mmCIF file of C-alpha atoms and ligand atoms in Angstrom:
data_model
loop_
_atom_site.group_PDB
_atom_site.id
_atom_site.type_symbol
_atom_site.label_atom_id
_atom_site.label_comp_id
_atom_site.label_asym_id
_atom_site.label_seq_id
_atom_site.Cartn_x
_atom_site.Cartn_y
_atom_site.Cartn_z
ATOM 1 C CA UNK A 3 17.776 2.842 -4.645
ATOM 2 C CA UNK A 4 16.269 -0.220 -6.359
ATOM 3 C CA UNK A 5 13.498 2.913 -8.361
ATOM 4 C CA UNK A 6 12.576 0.349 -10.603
ATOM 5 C CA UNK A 7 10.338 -1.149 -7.891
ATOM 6 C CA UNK A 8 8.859 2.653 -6.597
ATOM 7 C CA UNK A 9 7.417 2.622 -10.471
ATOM 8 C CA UNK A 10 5.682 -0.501 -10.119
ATOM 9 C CA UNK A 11 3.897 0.488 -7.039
ATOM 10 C CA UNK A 12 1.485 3.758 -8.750
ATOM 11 C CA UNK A 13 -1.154 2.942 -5.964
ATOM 12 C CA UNK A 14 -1.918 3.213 -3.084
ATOM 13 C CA UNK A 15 -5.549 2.278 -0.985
ATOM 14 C CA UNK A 16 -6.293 3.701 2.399
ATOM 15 C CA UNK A 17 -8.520 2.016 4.260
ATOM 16 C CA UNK A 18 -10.800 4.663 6.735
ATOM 17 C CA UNK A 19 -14.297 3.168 6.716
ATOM 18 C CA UNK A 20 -13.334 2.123 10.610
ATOM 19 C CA UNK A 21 -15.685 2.868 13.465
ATOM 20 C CA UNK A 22 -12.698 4.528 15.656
ATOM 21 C CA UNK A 23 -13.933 3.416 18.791
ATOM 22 C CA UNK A 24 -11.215 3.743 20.832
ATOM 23 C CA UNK A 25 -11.891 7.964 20.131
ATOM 24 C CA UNK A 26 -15.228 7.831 21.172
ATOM 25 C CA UNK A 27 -17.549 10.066 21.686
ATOM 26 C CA UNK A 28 -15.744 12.908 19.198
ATOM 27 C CA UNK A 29 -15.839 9.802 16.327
ATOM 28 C CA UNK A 30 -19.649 9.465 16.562
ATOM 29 C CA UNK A 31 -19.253 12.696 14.441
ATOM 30 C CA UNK A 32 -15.882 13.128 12.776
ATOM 31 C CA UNK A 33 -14.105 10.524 11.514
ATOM 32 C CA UNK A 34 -11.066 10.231 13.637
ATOM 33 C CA UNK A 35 -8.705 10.865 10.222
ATOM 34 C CA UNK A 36 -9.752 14.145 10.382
ATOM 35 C CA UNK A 37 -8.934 14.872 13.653
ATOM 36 C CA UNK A 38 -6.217 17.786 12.729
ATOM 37 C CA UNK A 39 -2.303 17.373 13.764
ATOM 38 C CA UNK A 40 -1.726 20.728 14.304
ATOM 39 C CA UNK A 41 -3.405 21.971 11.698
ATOM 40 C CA UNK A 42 -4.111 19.194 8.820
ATOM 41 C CA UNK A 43 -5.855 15.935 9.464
ATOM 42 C CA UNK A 44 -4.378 12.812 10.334
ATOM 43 C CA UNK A 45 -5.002 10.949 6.979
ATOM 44 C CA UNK A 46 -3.164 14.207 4.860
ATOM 45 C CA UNK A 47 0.279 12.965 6.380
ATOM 46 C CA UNK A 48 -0.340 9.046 4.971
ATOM 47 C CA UNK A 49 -1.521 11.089 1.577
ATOM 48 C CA UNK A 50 1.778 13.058 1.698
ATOM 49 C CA UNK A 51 3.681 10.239 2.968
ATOM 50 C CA UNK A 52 2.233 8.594 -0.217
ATOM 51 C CA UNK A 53 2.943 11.303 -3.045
ATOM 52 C CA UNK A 54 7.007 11.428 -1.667
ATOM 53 C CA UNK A 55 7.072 7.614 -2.373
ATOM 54 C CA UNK A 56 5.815 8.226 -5.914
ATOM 55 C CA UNK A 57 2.269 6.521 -5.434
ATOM 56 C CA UNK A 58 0.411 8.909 -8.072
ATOM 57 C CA UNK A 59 -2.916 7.575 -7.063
ATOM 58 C CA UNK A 60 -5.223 7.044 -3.903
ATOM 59 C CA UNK A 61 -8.175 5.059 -3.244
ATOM 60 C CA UNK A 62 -10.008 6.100 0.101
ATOM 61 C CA UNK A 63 -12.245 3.140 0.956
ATOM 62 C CA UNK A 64 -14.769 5.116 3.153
ATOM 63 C CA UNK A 65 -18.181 4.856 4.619
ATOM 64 C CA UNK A 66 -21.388 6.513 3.771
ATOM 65 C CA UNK A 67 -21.110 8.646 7.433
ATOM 66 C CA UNK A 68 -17.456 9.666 6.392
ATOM 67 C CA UNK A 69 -18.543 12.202 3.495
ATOM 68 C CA UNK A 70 -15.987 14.716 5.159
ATOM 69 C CA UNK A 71 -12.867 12.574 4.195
ATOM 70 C CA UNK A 72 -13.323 12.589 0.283
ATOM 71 C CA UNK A 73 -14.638 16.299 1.015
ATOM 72 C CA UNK A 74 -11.015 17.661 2.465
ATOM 73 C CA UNK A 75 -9.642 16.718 -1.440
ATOM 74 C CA UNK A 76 -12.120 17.878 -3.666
ATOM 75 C CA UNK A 77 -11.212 21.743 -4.542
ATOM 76 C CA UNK A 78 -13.483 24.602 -2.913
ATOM 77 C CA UNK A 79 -13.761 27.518 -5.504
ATOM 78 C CA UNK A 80 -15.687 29.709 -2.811
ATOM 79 C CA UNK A 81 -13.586 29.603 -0.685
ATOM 80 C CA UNK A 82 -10.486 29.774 -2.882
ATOM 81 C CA UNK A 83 -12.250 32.957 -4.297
ATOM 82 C CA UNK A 84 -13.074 34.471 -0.828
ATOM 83 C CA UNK A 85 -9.313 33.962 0.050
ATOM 84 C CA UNK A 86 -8.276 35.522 -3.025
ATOM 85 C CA UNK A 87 -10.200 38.279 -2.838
ATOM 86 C CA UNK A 88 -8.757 39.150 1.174
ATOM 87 C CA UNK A 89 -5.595 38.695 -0.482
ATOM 88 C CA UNK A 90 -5.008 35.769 2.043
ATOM 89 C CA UNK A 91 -2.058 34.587 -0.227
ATOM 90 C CA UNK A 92 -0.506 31.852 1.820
ATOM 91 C CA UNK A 93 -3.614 30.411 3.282
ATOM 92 C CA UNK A 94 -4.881 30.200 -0.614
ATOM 93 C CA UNK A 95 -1.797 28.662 -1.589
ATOM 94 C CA UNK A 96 -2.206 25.819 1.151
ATOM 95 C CA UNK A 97 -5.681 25.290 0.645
ATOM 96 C CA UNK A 98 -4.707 24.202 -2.825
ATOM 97 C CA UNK A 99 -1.708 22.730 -2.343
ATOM 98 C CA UNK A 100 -4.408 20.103 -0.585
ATOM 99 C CA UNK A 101 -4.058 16.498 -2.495
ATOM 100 C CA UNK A 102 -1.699 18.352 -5.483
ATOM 101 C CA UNK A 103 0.446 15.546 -7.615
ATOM 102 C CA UNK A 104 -2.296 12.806 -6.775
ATOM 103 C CA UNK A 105 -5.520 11.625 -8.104
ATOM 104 C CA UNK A 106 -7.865 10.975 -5.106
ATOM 105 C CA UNK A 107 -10.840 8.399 -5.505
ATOM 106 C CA UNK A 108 -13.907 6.788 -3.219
ATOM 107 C CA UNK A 109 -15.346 3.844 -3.030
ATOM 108 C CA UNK A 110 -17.811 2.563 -0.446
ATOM 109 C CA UNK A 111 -17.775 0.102 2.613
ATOM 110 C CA UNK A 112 -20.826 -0.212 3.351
ATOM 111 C CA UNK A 113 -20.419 -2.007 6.771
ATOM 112 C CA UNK A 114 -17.509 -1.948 8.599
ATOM 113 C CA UNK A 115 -16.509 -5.815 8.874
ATOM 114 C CA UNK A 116 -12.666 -5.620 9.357
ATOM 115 C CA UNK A 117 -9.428 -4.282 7.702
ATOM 116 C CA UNK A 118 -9.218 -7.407 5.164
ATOM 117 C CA UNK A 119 -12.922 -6.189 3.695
ATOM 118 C CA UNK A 120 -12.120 -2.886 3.345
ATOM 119 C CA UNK A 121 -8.995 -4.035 1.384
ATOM 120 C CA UNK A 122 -11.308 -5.960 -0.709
ATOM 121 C CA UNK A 123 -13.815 -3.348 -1.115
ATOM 122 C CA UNK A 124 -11.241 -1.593 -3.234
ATOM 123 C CA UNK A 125 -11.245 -4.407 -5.632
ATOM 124 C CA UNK A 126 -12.982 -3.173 -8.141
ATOM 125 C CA UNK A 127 -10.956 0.173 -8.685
ATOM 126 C CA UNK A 128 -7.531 -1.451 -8.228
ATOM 127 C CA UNK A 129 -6.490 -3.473 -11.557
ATOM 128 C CA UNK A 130 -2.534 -3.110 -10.211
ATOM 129 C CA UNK A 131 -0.680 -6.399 -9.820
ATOM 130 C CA UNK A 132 0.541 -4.762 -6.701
ATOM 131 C CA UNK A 133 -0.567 -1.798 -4.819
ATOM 132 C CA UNK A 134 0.454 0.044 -1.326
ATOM 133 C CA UNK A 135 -1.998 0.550 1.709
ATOM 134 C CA UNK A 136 -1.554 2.739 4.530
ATOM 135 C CA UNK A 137 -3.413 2.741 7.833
ATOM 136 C CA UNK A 138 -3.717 6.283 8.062
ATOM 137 C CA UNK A 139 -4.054 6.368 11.846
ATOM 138 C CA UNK A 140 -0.488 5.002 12.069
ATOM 139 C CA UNK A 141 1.392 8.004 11.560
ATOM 140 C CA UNK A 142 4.736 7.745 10.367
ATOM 141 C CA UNK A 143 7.387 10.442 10.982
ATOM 142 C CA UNK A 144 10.649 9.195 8.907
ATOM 143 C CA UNK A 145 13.930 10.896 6.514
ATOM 144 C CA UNK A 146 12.175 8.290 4.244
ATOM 145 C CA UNK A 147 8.722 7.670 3.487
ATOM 146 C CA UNK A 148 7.789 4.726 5.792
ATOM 147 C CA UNK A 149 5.632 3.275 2.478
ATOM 148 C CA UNK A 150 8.836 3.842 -0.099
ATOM 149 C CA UNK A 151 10.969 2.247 2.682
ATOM 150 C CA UNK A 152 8.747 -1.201 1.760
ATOM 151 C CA UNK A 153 8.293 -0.589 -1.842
ATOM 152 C CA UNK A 154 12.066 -0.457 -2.011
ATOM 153 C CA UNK A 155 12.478 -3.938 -0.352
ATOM 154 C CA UNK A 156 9.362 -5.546 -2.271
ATOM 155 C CA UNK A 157 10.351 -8.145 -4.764
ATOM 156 C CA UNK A 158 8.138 -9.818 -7.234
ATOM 157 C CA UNK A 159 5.548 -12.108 -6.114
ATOM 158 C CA UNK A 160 5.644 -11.294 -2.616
ATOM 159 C CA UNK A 161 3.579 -8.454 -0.001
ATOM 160 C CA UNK A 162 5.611 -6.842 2.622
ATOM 161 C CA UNK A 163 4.598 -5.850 5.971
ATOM 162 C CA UNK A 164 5.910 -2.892 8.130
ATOM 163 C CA UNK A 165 7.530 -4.557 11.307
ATOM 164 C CA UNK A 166 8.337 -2.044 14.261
ATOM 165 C CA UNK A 167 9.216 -4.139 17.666
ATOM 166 C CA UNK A 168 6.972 -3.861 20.625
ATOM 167 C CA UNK A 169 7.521 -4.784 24.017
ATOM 168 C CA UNK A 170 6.096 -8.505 25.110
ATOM 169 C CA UNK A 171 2.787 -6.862 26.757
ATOM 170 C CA UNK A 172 2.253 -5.119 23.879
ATOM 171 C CA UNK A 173 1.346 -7.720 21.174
ATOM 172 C CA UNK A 174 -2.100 -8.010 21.608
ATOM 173 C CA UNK A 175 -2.580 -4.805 20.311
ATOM 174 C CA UNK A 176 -1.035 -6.321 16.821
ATOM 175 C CA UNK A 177 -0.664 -9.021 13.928
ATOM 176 C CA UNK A 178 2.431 -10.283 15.368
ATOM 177 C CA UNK A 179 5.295 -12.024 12.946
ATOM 178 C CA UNK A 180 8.070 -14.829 12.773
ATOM 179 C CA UNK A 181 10.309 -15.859 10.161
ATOM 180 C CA UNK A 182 14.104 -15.719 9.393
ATOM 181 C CA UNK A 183 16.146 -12.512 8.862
ATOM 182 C CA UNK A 184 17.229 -12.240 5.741
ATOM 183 C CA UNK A 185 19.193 -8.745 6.697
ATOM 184 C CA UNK A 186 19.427 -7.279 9.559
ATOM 185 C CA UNK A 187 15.938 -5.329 9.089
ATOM 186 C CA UNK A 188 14.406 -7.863 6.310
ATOM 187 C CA UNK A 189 12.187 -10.946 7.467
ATOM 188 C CA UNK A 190 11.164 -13.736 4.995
ATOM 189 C CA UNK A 191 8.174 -13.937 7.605
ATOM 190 C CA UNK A 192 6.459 -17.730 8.153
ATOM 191 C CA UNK A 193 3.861 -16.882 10.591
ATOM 192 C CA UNK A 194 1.579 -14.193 11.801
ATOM 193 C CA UNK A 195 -1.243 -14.317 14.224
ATOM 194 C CA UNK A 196 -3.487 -11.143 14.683
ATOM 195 C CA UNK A 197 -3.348 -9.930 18.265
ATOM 196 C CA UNK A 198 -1.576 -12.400 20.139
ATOM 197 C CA UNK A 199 -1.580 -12.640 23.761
ATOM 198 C CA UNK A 200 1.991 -12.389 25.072
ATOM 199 C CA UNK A 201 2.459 -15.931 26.026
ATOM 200 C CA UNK A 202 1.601 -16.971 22.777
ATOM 201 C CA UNK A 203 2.939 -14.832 20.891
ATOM 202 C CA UNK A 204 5.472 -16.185 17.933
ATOM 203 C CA UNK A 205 8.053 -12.635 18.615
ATOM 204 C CA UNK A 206 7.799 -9.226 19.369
ATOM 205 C CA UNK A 207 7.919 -8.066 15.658
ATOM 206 C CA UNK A 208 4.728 -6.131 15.230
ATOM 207 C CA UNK A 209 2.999 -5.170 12.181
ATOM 208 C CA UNK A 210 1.908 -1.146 11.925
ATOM 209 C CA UNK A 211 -0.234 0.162 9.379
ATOM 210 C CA UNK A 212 1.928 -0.011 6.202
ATOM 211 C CA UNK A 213 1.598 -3.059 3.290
ATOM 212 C CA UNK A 214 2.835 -3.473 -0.471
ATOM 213 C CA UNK A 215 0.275 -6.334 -1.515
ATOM 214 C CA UNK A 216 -0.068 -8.637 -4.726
ATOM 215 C CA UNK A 217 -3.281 -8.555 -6.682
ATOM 216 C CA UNK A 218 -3.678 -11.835 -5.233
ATOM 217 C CA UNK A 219 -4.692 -11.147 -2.128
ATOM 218 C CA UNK A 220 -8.006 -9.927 -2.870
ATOM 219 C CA UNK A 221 -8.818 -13.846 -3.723
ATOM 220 C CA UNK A 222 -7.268 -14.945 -1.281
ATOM 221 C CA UNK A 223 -9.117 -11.941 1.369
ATOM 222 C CA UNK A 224 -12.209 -13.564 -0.626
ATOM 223 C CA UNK A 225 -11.691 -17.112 1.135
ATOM 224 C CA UNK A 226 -10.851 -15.423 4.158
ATOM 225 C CA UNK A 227 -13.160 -16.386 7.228
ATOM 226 C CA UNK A 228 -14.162 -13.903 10.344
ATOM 227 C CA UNK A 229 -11.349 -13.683 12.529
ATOM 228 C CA UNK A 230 -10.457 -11.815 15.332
ATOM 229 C CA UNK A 231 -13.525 -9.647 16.957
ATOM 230 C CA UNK A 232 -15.399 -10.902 14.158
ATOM 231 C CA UNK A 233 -14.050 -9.124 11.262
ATOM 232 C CA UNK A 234 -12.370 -10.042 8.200
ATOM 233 C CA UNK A 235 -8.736 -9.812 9.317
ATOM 234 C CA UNK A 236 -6.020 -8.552 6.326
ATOM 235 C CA UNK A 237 -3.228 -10.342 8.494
ATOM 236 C CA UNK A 238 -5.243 -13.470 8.105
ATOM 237 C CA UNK A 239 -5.548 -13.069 4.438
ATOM 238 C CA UNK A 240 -1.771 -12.403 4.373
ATOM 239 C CA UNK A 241 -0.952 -15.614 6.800
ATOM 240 C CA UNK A 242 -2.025 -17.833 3.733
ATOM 241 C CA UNK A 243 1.084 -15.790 1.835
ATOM 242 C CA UNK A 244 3.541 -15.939 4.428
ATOM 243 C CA UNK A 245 3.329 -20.300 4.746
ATOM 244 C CA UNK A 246 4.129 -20.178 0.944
ATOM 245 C CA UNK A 247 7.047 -18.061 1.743
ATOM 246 C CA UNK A 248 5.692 -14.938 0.223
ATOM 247 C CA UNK A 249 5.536 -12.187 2.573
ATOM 248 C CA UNK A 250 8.122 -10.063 3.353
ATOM 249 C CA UNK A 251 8.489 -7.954 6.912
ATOM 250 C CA UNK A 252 10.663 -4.811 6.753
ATOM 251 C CA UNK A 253 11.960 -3.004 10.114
ATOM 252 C CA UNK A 254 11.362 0.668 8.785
ATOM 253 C CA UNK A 255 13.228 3.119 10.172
ATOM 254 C CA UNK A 256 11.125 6.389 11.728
ATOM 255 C CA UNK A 257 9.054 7.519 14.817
ATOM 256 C CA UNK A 258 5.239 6.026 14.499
ATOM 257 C CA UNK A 259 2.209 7.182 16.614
ATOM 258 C CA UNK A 260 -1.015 5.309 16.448
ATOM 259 C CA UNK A 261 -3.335 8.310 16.575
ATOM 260 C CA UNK A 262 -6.384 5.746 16.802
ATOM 261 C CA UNK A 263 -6.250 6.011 20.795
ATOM 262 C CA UNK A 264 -6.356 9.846 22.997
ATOM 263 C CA UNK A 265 -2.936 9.218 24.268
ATOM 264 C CA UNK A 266 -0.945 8.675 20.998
ATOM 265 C CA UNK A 267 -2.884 11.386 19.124
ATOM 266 C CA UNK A 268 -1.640 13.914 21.985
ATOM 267 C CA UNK A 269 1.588 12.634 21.628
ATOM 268 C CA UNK A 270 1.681 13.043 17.752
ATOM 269 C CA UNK A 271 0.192 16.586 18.276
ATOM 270 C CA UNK A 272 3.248 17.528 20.518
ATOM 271 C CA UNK A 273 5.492 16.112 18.045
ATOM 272 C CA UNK A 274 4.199 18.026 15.363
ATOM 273 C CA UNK A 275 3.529 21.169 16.540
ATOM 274 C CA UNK A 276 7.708 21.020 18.089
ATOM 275 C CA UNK A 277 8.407 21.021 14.620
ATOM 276 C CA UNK A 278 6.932 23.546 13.500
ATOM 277 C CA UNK A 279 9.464 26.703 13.975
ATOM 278 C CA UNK A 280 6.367 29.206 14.435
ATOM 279 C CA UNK A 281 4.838 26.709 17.086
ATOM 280 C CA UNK A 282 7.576 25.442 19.050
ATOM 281 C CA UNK A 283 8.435 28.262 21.489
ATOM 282 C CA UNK A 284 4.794 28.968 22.264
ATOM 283 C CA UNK A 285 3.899 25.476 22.879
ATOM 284 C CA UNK A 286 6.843 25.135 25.143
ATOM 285 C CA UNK A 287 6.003 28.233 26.929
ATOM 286 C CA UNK A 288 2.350 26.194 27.348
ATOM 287 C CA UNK A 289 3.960 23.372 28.699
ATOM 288 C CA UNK A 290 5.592 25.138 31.631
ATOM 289 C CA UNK A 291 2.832 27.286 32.792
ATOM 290 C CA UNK A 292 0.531 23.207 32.749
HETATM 291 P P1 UTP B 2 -8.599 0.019 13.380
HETATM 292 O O1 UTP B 2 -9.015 -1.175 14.125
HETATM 293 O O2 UTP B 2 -7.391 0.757 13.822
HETATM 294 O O3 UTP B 2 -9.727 1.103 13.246
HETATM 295 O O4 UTP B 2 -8.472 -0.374 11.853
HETATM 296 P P2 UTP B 2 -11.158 1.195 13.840
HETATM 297 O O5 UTP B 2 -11.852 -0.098 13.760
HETATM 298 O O6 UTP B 2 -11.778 2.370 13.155
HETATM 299 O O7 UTP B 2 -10.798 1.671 15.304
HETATM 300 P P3 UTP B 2 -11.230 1.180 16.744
HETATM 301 O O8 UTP B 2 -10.354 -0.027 16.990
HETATM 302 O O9 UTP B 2 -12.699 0.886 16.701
HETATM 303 O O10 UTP B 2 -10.903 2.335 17.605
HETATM 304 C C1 UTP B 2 -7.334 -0.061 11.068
HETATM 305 C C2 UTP B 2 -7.720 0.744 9.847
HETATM 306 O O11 UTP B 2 -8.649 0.040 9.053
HETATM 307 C C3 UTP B 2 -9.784 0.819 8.779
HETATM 308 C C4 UTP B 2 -9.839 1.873 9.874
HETATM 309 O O12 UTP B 2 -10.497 3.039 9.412
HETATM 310 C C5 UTP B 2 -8.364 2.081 10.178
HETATM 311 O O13 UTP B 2 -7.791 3.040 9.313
HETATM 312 N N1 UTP B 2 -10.973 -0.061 8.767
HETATM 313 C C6 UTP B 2 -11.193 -0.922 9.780
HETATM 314 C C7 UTP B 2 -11.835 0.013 7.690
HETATM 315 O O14 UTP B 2 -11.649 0.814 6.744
HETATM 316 N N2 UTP B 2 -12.937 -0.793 7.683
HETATM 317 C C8 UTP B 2 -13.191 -1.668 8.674
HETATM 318 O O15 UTP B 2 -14.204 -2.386 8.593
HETATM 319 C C9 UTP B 2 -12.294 -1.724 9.761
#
């Protein structure tokens, strides 16, 4: 494993200042990231996810209605103490197991005008010449961490993308990519265009929510127009890269679920809770009595 590039990546930015409007009405309240799989929310699994690729810090770009999000990682000494004192052991011990081996930071974005702001929103915290970002409504269940998978395959110089493949009526939902394989699961990628429709589409090679990214591309994400439903578009920013030959796209290998809509959130649920040995037979039993 090529670990000297896992050091050079120390952090990582997670963008969740999104509206989630594809989970309305519950996201009017709560942020759709802390809608709980099973029984932690969504964006603990891209903090995990994270921590086992050896990022050892993470900057939540949030907005002023998502107080909750920063909330879940700051500690709670009442509650740890009421625990304690119930002798509720094992709850107490996963209560502050919450956000262990990472430093956790906030800043604010104040509007939400696309993915490609919030990236450069986090500017001014991240000095790194190159940093990881996870969508943390793409959920990523892999042997490997879906994020080390990329930093393991980043060279110098260049970002790389996550590339999953998606059927052809699919790709509007995504930045699609093109570009030459340079092994079997390694694009030097040429183009990308954010949500294609099919017949224009340049493949089926669909980005998901994971990026390594130079320090240049907040300059570049600085030049970078409205795009696509009017926001500032990351895959945009990162087009500019790929026609100098500088983007990467790497085929990870694990199961994702985009818990941003109702139907892959259920299905991420039911994945989750299967695994769990406690769960399994009782949700089982659930499904057959439905
Ligand atoms: P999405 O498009 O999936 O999130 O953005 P959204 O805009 O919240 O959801 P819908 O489409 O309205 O349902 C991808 C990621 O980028 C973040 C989101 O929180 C999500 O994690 N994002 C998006 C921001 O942080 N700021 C933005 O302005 C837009």
């Amino acid at each position: 494993m090529p670990t000297s590039s896992r050091s050079a990546v120390r952090t990582a930015v997670l963008p969740v200042a999104g509206l989630g409007t594809r989970f309305l009405p519950v996201t009017k309240a709560v942020p759709k990231e802390m809608l709980p799989l099973v029984d932690r929310p969504c964006i603990d699994y891209a903090v995990a996810e994270a921590v086992a690729a050896g990022i050892e810090r993470v900057v939540l770009v949030t907005s002023p209605a998502k107080a909750s999000l920063a909330r879940y990682y700051e500690p709670d000494p009442d509650l740890e103490a009421h625990l304690r004192a119930h002798g509720k052991d094992e709850l107490l011990a996963r209560v502050q197991a919450i956000g262990r081996g990472v430093q956790v930071e906030t800043v604010i974005q104040q509007q939400a005008l696309g993915l490609g702001h919030a990236v450069l929103t986090a500017r001014k915290v991240v000095d790194d010449e190159v940093f990881a970002v996870l969508l943390a409504d793409d959920v990523v269940d892999a042997a490997e961490p879906a994020i080390g998978q990329l930093i393991d395959a980043w060279q110098p110089g260049h970002a790389v993308v996550a590339l999953m493949e998606v059927p052809a009526e699919e790709t509007r939902r995504y930045g699609v990519c093109a570009g030459l394989w340079r092994e079997p699961d390694l694009m030097e990628v040429h183009a990308m265009v954010e949500k294609p429709a099919p017949a224009v589409a340049p493949s089926n090679q669909a980005i998901v929510g994971r990026y390594v990214l130079p320090r240049e591309i907040f300059a570049i994400l600085e030049r970078t127009d409205e795009g696509s439903g009017g926001e500032i578009q990351l895959t945009d920013a990162l087009a500019t890269l790929a026609a100098r030959g500088q983007v990467l796209g790497k085929v990870f290998e694990g199961r994702r679920f985009d818990t941003g809509n109702v139907l892959g959130f259920l299905e991420a649920t039911l994945h989750y809770t299967r695994k769990r040995p406690e769960l399994r037979a009782g949700l089982d039993e659930i499904l057959d009595r439905l």
